């Protein structure tokens, strides 16, 4: 196999999104027959409340695998993927065999390098119905998942009221706050030094918010400011951002097993790349759905009783509004629309071989 091709496929793979740009992966490759990429999860990278049993990390791995499939095709290779090939090792996520095949120059390959998270408020824009339909159907061949997207403004408004709580919660729970702020990179030099985390300029903050943000990295300050309504203001901003979206979506899975989460990640990446190709902005809204998912795994996340009740109520409301079936479990939310381009991009660490 052409070593250059293998490098290019790996380069595309690691452009995948991951929770707070944690990049919980490492890849082991062989450029001698049989040509393989072994994908491993790094469980210690994300020990947050969100990542119970590596749920968030497995979704990120699904996105990485989808990038491998698309870029392998682009360079003329087919992929044979075995998920969790070693039953005794849940961190051995996939063994991917590459075989020479005809090239498929998909436009989604270019989108891999243009894809990003856009946290700005979106602009008024109606996505054509056929494009919404195409996005909803993009995962039809993935049995384990279902995609629900609505562009109906009254539904979007109602959903926004629920999803605003996603951001509010970060400022009402010490552990979540600590985790998120640990991943913020405060300058370009800081981001370049770590090659992970979220650059402050990717957070969609306006001039004033950017100046105030360093103050609220301190939990004691946040607690104090919450008496004056800080977390509620942040919730309102989240709600406003969701309301500004042309469409809101949810991905559900049929079971809580890790393979379903990988398949969900593949669907996420397909939608995100297709949205990018259509020059639409995309932001995941996943903290809240991940906590709902944990409850469905019969695990109580480390949040207050009051928050648990709110998470359960939010789940019931999302199920009603999206008309989610009784066999489906919410796991990944997102908003899509038109927005100004983000000011800077997140970095990636090289995919260090084991
Ligand atoms: C499982 C998962 C959960 C995420 N949750 C959120 C979220 O709740 N809010 C958000 O703004 N971004 C979320 N993101 C986006 C990541 O923060 C983003 O992908 C990462 O910082 C890299 O930046 P990029 O997408 O611009 O490449 C999530 C991504 C993944 C894969």
Short mmCIF file of C-alpha atoms and ligand atoms in Angstrom, two decimals:
data_model
loop_
_atom_site.label_atom_id
_atom_site.label_comp_id
_atom_site.label_asym_id
_atom_site.label_seq_id
_atom_site.Cartn_x
_atom_site.Cartn_y
_atom_site.Cartn_z
CA UNK A 1 0.00 0.00 0.00
CA UNK A 2 1.15 3.50 -0.84
CA UNK A 3 2.47 4.90 2.49
CA UNK A 4 1.41 8.39 1.43
CA UNK A 5 -2.17 7.17 1.04
CA UNK A 6 -2.12 5.59 4.49
CA UNK A 7 -0.82 8.85 5.99
CA UNK A 8 -3.52 10.84 4.21
CA UNK A 9 -6.22 8.47 5.46
CA UNK A 10 -4.92 8.83 9.03
CA UNK A 11 -4.76 12.61 8.67
CA UNK A 12 -8.41 12.63 7.62
CA UNK A 13 -9.37 10.18 10.39
CA UNK A 14 -8.14 12.39 13.22
CA UNK A 15 -10.02 15.46 11.98
CA UNK A 16 -13.02 13.74 13.62
CA UNK A 17 -14.89 15.65 16.33
CA UNK A 18 -14.66 14.52 19.96
CA UNK A 19 -16.22 15.83 23.17
CA UNK A 20 -14.33 19.06 24.03
CA UNK A 21 -11.69 17.97 21.48
CA UNK A 22 -10.34 15.32 23.84
CA UNK A 23 -9.22 13.06 20.95
CA UNK A 24 -9.58 9.80 22.90
CA UNK A 25 -7.85 7.64 20.31
CA UNK A 26 -4.62 6.16 19.11
CA UNK A 27 -4.09 4.31 15.84
CA UNK A 28 -1.79 1.46 14.93
CA UNK A 29 -1.15 0.95 11.23
CA UNK A 30 0.45 -1.60 8.98
CA UNK A 31 1.43 -0.60 5.45
CA UNK A 32 2.43 -4.19 4.64
CA UNK A 33 -0.18 -6.77 3.67
CA UNK A 34 -2.70 -7.13 5.14
CA UNK A 35 -2.95 -3.31 5.29
CA UNK A 36 -4.68 -2.45 8.55
CA UNK A 37 -5.59 0.37 10.86
CA UNK A 38 -6.25 -0.68 14.45
CA UNK A 39 -8.24 1.90 16.37
CA UNK A 40 -7.82 2.06 20.16
CA UNK A 41 -9.72 4.08 22.75
CA UNK A 42 -7.76 5.92 25.45
CA UNK A 43 -10.15 5.69 28.42
CA UNK A 44 -8.21 8.02 30.71
CA UNK A 45 -8.52 10.97 28.33
CA UNK A 46 -12.09 11.70 29.31
CA UNK A 47 -13.17 10.77 32.82
CA UNK A 48 -15.96 13.32 32.90
CA UNK A 49 -19.50 12.83 34.18
CA UNK A 50 -20.57 12.91 30.51
CA UNK A 51 -18.38 9.97 29.53
CA UNK A 52 -19.85 7.17 31.66
CA UNK A 53 -18.65 3.84 30.22
CA UNK A 54 -16.89 5.80 27.44
CA UNK A 55 -20.23 6.69 25.79
CA UNK A 56 -19.02 10.04 24.41
CA UNK A 57 -15.65 8.62 23.37
CA UNK A 58 -17.29 5.79 21.40
CA UNK A 59 -19.38 8.33 19.47
CA UNK A 60 -16.14 10.16 18.60
CA UNK A 61 -14.62 6.86 17.45
CA UNK A 62 -17.63 6.33 15.17
CA UNK A 63 -16.92 9.70 13.54
CA UNK A 64 -13.22 8.77 13.15
CA UNK A 65 -14.15 5.44 11.52
CA UNK A 66 -16.53 7.20 9.10
CA UNK A 67 -13.66 9.52 8.11
CA UNK A 68 -11.51 6.45 7.42
CA UNK A 69 -14.22 4.90 5.23
CA UNK A 70 -14.69 8.10 3.19
CA UNK A 71 -10.98 8.88 2.78
CA UNK A 72 -10.04 5.25 2.02
CA UNK A 73 -12.58 5.26 -0.84
CA UNK A 74 -11.17 8.57 -2.03
CA UNK A 75 -7.69 7.07 -2.35
CA UNK A 76 -8.94 3.83 -3.90
CA UNK A 77 -9.36 1.38 -1.00
CA UNK A 78 -12.34 -0.51 0.34
CA UNK A 79 -12.63 -1.11 4.08
CA UNK A 80 -13.49 -4.23 6.01
CA UNK A 81 -14.31 -3.15 9.56
CA UNK A 82 -14.55 -5.36 12.61
CA UNK A 83 -15.84 -3.47 15.63
CA UNK A 84 -14.53 -4.60 19.02
CA UNK A 85 -12.53 -7.51 17.54
CA UNK A 86 -11.26 -8.60 20.97
CA UNK A 87 -14.24 -9.26 23.25
CA UNK A 88 -11.97 -9.02 26.29
CA UNK A 89 -10.71 -5.53 25.38
CA UNK A 90 -13.37 -2.80 25.13
CA UNK A 91 -10.62 -0.29 24.23
CA UNK A 92 -9.75 -2.12 21.03
CA UNK A 93 -12.46 -0.32 19.07
CA UNK A 94 -11.91 -1.50 15.51
CA UNK A 95 -9.70 -3.46 13.18
CA UNK A 96 -9.94 -1.98 9.71
CA UNK A 97 -8.55 -3.88 6.73
CA UNK A 98 -7.90 -1.88 3.57
CA UNK A 99 -7.97 -3.50 0.13
CA UNK A 100 -7.31 -1.89 -3.22
CA UNK A 101 -10.51 -0.91 -5.04
CA UNK A 102 -11.64 1.73 -7.52
CA UNK A 103 -11.41 5.36 -6.39
CA UNK A 104 -14.59 7.18 -5.29
CA UNK A 105 -13.92 10.92 -5.24
CA UNK A 106 -16.74 11.85 -2.82
CA UNK A 107 -17.24 15.54 -2.04
CA UNK A 108 -17.52 14.47 1.58
CA UNK A 109 -13.75 13.96 1.61
CA UNK A 110 -13.16 17.72 1.22
CA UNK A 111 -15.80 18.35 3.88
CA UNK A 112 -13.72 16.35 6.41
CA UNK A 113 -11.22 19.22 6.50
CA UNK A 114 -13.84 22.00 6.42
CA UNK A 115 -16.11 20.52 9.12
CA UNK A 116 -16.14 22.38 12.42
CA UNK A 117 -18.34 23.17 15.39
CA UNK A 118 -20.07 26.53 15.00
CA UNK A 119 -21.32 27.95 18.34
CA UNK A 120 -22.39 31.38 17.01
CA UNK A 121 -26.05 32.34 16.93
CA UNK A 122 -27.37 31.25 13.55
CA UNK A 123 -29.05 33.52 10.96
CA UNK A 124 -32.65 33.29 9.77
CA UNK A 125 -32.64 30.75 6.96
CA UNK A 126 -35.01 28.08 5.70
CA UNK A 127 -33.25 24.88 4.70
CA UNK A 128 -35.08 23.46 1.65
CA UNK A 129 -37.34 20.55 2.67
CA UNK A 130 -35.57 18.16 0.32
CA UNK A 131 -32.25 18.92 2.02
CA UNK A 132 -33.76 18.23 5.46
CA UNK A 133 -35.14 14.97 4.08
CA UNK A 134 -31.73 14.02 2.65
CA UNK A 135 -30.07 14.72 6.02
CA UNK A 136 -32.73 12.70 7.89
CA UNK A 137 -32.24 9.73 5.57
CA UNK A 138 -28.45 9.75 5.59
CA UNK A 139 -28.28 6.99 8.20
CA UNK A 140 -31.09 4.81 6.84
CA UNK A 141 -28.68 1.94 6.22
CA UNK A 142 -27.48 2.00 9.85
CA UNK A 143 -29.87 -0.34 11.66
CA UNK A 144 -28.81 0.64 15.16
CA UNK A 145 -29.82 4.34 14.91
CA UNK A 146 -32.58 6.70 13.86
CA UNK A 147 -32.26 10.38 12.92
CA UNK A 148 -35.01 12.88 13.76
CA UNK A 149 -34.78 16.41 12.34
CA UNK A 150 -37.34 19.18 12.57
CA UNK A 151 -37.31 22.55 10.84
CA UNK A 152 -40.81 23.52 11.97
CA UNK A 153 -40.33 26.89 13.71
CA UNK A 154 -42.87 26.28 16.46
CA UNK A 155 -41.22 22.95 17.30
CA UNK A 156 -37.76 24.53 17.15
CA UNK A 157 -38.94 27.17 19.66
CA UNK A 158 -40.33 24.56 22.03
CA UNK A 159 -37.22 22.38 21.75
CA UNK A 160 -34.97 25.40 22.35
CA UNK A 161 -36.63 25.88 25.76
CA UNK A 162 -35.50 22.36 26.70
CA UNK A 163 -32.04 22.36 25.14
CA UNK A 164 -30.94 25.67 26.71
CA UNK A 165 -30.54 23.64 29.91
CA UNK A 166 -27.56 21.84 28.26
CA UNK A 167 -25.31 24.89 28.82
CA UNK A 168 -26.98 26.04 32.06
CA UNK A 169 -26.11 22.74 33.73
CA UNK A 170 -22.38 23.28 33.12
CA UNK A 171 -22.58 26.35 35.36
CA UNK A 172 -24.60 24.60 38.07
CA UNK A 173 -22.51 21.46 38.51
CA UNK A 174 -18.97 21.77 39.84
CA UNK A 175 -17.66 18.62 38.12
CA UNK A 176 -19.06 19.52 34.70
CA UNK A 177 -17.79 23.08 35.04
CA UNK A 178 -14.31 21.86 36.05
CA UNK A 179 -14.15 19.44 33.11
CA UNK A 180 -15.29 21.93 30.47
CA UNK A 181 -13.00 24.73 31.67
CA UNK A 182 -10.02 22.38 31.78
CA UNK A 183 -10.43 21.91 28.03
CA UNK A 184 -10.47 25.64 27.20
CA UNK A 185 -7.35 26.94 25.50
CA UNK A 186 -7.04 30.61 26.32
CA UNK A 187 -4.80 31.73 23.44
CA UNK A 188 -3.43 30.46 20.17
CA UNK A 189 -0.10 29.68 21.85
CA UNK A 190 -1.92 27.64 24.53
CA UNK A 191 -3.92 25.71 21.89
CA UNK A 192 -0.80 25.07 19.82
CA UNK A 193 1.11 23.82 22.85
CA UNK A 194 -1.46 21.15 23.76
CA UNK A 195 -2.93 20.44 20.28
CA UNK A 196 -6.21 19.48 21.94
CA UNK A 197 -9.07 21.19 23.80
CA UNK A 198 -11.18 24.11 22.64
CA UNK A 199 -9.64 27.39 21.55
CA UNK A 200 -11.45 30.30 23.25
CA UNK A 201 -12.21 31.73 19.80
CA UNK A 202 -14.24 28.64 18.87
CA UNK A 203 -16.74 29.16 21.71
CA UNK A 204 -18.93 31.65 19.84
CA UNK A 205 -18.41 34.41 22.43
CA UNK A 206 -18.92 38.09 21.67
CA UNK A 207 -16.32 40.71 22.65
CA UNK A 208 -17.71 41.29 26.15
CA UNK A 209 -18.27 37.60 26.89
CA UNK A 210 -14.70 36.83 25.83
CA UNK A 211 -13.40 39.42 28.30
CA UNK A 212 -15.59 38.05 31.12
CA UNK A 213 -14.97 34.37 30.44
CA UNK A 214 -11.67 34.02 32.35
CA UNK A 215 -13.48 35.23 35.50
CA UNK A 216 -15.96 32.37 35.41
CA UNK A 217 -13.35 29.66 35.26
CA UNK A 218 -13.32 29.87 39.05
CA UNK A 219 -16.13 27.78 40.60
CA UNK A 220 -16.44 30.00 43.69
CA UNK A 221 -17.04 33.01 41.46
CA UNK A 222 -19.61 31.06 39.44
CA UNK A 223 -21.45 30.00 42.60
CA UNK A 224 -21.61 33.57 43.75
CA UNK A 225 -22.70 34.91 40.37
CA UNK A 226 -25.37 32.23 40.16
CA UNK A 227 -27.20 34.06 42.95
CA UNK A 228 -27.41 36.94 40.49
CA UNK A 229 -28.67 34.59 37.77
CA UNK A 230 -25.47 33.74 35.81
CA UNK A 231 -26.39 30.12 35.00
CA UNK A 232 -29.92 31.14 33.99
CA UNK A 233 -28.52 33.81 31.65
CA UNK A 234 -26.25 31.17 30.10
CA UNK A 235 -29.29 28.88 29.75
CA UNK A 236 -31.15 31.70 27.99
CA UNK A 237 -28.24 32.20 25.63
CA UNK A 238 -28.25 28.47 24.84
CA UNK A 239 -32.00 28.66 24.26
CA UNK A 240 -31.60 31.69 21.99
CA UNK A 241 -28.87 29.89 20.00
CA UNK A 242 -31.12 26.85 19.56
CA UNK A 243 -34.04 29.07 18.53
CA UNK A 244 -31.86 30.71 15.90
CA UNK A 245 -31.27 27.33 14.22
CA UNK A 246 -32.97 26.42 10.95
CA UNK A 247 -33.36 22.86 12.21
CA UNK A 248 -32.81 20.84 15.36
CA UNK A 249 -32.08 17.14 15.37
CA UNK A 250 -31.74 14.13 17.62
CA UNK A 251 -30.13 10.78 16.98
CA UNK A 252 -31.49 7.81 18.88
CA UNK A 253 -30.12 4.30 19.29
CA UNK A 254 -31.98 1.05 19.90
CA UNK A 255 -29.70 -0.31 22.60
CA UNK A 256 -27.16 1.00 25.09
CA UNK A 257 -24.31 -1.21 23.82
CA UNK A 258 -21.03 0.25 22.62
CA UNK A 259 -21.49 -0.83 19.00
CA UNK A 260 -24.66 1.31 18.80
CA UNK A 261 -22.65 4.31 19.99
CA UNK A 262 -19.99 3.76 17.32
CA UNK A 263 -22.75 3.51 14.69
CA UNK A 264 -24.30 6.70 16.10
CA UNK A 265 -20.92 8.43 15.69
CA UNK A 266 -20.79 7.31 12.07
CA UNK A 267 -24.24 8.81 11.47
CA UNK A 268 -23.22 12.02 13.25
CA UNK A 269 -20.22 12.40 11.00
CA UNK A 270 -22.22 11.73 7.83
CA UNK A 271 -24.81 14.39 8.73
CA UNK A 272 -22.13 16.85 9.80
CA UNK A 273 -20.11 16.37 6.59
CA UNK A 274 -23.22 16.61 4.42
CA UNK A 275 -24.25 19.80 6.26
CA UNK A 276 -20.72 21.15 5.71
CA UNK A 277 -20.94 20.28 2.02
CA UNK A 278 -24.20 22.24 1.89
CA UNK A 279 -22.39 25.16 3.63
CA UNK A 280 -24.56 24.82 6.72
CA UNK A 281 -23.27 25.45 10.24
CA UNK A 282 -23.58 22.63 12.79
CA UNK A 283 -23.31 22.42 16.57
CA UNK A 284 -23.73 19.27 18.66
CA UNK A 285 -25.84 19.65 21.82
CA UNK A 286 -24.91 16.47 23.57
CA UNK A 287 -24.22 16.95 27.29
CA UNK A 288 -27.89 16.68 28.21
CA UNK A 289 -28.73 13.71 25.91
CA UNK A 290 -25.66 11.86 27.23
CA UNK A 291 -26.97 12.23 30.79
CA UNK A 292 -30.38 10.94 29.67
CA UNK A 293 -28.61 8.02 28.04
CA UNK A 294 -26.83 7.19 31.31
CA UNK A 295 -30.17 7.03 33.09
CA UNK A 296 -31.26 4.52 30.44
CA UNK A 297 -28.12 2.54 31.27
CA UNK A 298 -29.48 2.40 34.84
CA UNK A 299 -26.71 4.65 36.07
CA UNK A 300 -27.33 7.82 38.03
CA UNK A 301 -24.98 10.58 36.90
CA UNK A 302 -23.26 12.69 39.53
CA UNK A 303 -25.70 15.61 39.51
CA UNK A 304 -28.10 16.96 42.13
CA UNK A 305 -31.58 15.45 42.67
CA UNK A 306 -33.11 18.65 41.35
CA UNK A 307 -31.03 18.33 38.17
CA UNK A 308 -31.92 14.66 37.81
CA UNK A 309 -35.58 15.61 37.81
CA UNK A 310 -34.94 18.29 35.20
CA UNK A 311 -33.02 15.82 33.00
CA UNK A 312 -35.89 13.30 33.23
CA UNK A 313 -38.47 15.98 32.43
CA UNK A 314 -36.36 17.22 29.50
CA UNK A 315 -36.17 13.65 28.16
CA UNK A 316 -39.96 13.23 28.35
CA UNK A 317 -40.48 16.54 26.53
CA UNK A 318 -37.93 15.73 23.80
CA UNK A 319 -39.55 12.32 23.27
CA UNK A 320 -42.97 13.98 22.85
CA UNK A 321 -41.81 16.80 20.59
CA UNK A 322 -39.69 14.59 18.31
CA UNK A 323 -42.28 11.79 18.45
CA UNK A 324 -39.59 9.32 19.48
CA UNK A 325 -40.60 5.64 19.49
CA UNK A 326 -40.70 3.59 22.70
CA UNK A 327 -37.75 1.43 21.56
CA UNK A 328 -35.47 4.44 20.95
CA UNK A 329 -32.97 6.07 23.33
CA UNK A 330 -31.91 9.69 22.92
CA UNK A 331 -28.15 10.14 22.73
CA UNK A 332 -27.03 12.97 20.42
CA UNK A 333 -28.64 16.36 19.70
CA UNK A 334 -27.61 19.03 17.22
CA UNK A 335 -28.60 22.29 15.57
CA UNK A 336 -28.10 23.21 11.93
CA UNK A 337 -28.37 26.55 10.13
CA UNK A 338 -26.54 29.39 8.50
CA UNK A 339 -23.93 31.30 10.49
CA UNK A 340 -20.81 33.35 10.03
CA UNK A 341 -17.70 31.20 9.81
CA UNK A 342 -15.85 30.47 13.06
CA UNK A 343 -12.79 32.60 13.75
CA UNK A 344 -10.30 29.79 14.23
CA UNK A 345 -10.01 26.01 14.08
CA UNK A 346 -9.25 23.38 16.69
CA UNK A 347 -5.93 21.54 16.52
CA UNK A 348 -5.21 17.83 16.49
CA UNK A 349 -2.42 15.79 18.04
CA UNK A 350 -0.63 13.46 15.64
CA UNK A 351 -2.11 9.94 15.73
CA UNK A 352 0.77 8.44 17.68
CA UNK A 353 1.16 4.77 16.92
CA UNK A 354 1.09 2.58 20.03
C1 LIG B 1 -19.62 13.12 21.57
C2 LIG B 1 -19.48 14.59 21.31
C3 LIG B 1 -20.14 15.49 22.14
C4 LIG B 1 -20.05 16.86 21.91
N1 LIG B 1 -20.78 17.73 22.68
C5 LIG B 1 -20.80 19.04 22.38
C6 LIG B 1 -21.69 19.93 23.06
O1 LIG B 1 -22.51 19.52 23.91
N2 LIG B 1 -21.63 21.25 22.74
C7 LIG B 1 -20.76 21.73 21.79
O2 LIG B 1 -20.75 22.94 21.55
N3 LIG B 1 -19.92 20.91 21.13
C8 LIG B 1 -19.93 19.58 21.38
N4 LIG B 1 -19.12 18.72 20.67
C9 LIG B 1 -18.20 19.26 19.67
C10 LIG B 1 -16.75 19.20 20.15
O3 LIG B 1 -16.53 20.08 21.21
C11 LIG B 1 -15.84 19.50 18.95
O4 LIG B 1 -16.02 18.51 17.99
C12 LIG B 1 -14.37 19.56 19.33
O5 LIG B 1 -14.12 20.64 20.20
C13 LIG B 1 -13.48 19.73 18.07
O6 LIG B 1 -13.82 20.87 17.36
P1 LIG B 1 -14.32 20.82 15.85
O7 LIG B 1 -15.63 20.09 15.83
O8 LIG B 1 -14.51 22.26 15.46
O9 LIG B 1 -13.30 20.11 15.04
C14 LIG B 1 -19.23 17.35 20.85
C15 LIG B 1 -18.56 16.43 20.02
C16 LIG B 1 -18.71 15.07 20.23
C17 LIG B 1 -18.04 14.10 19.29
#
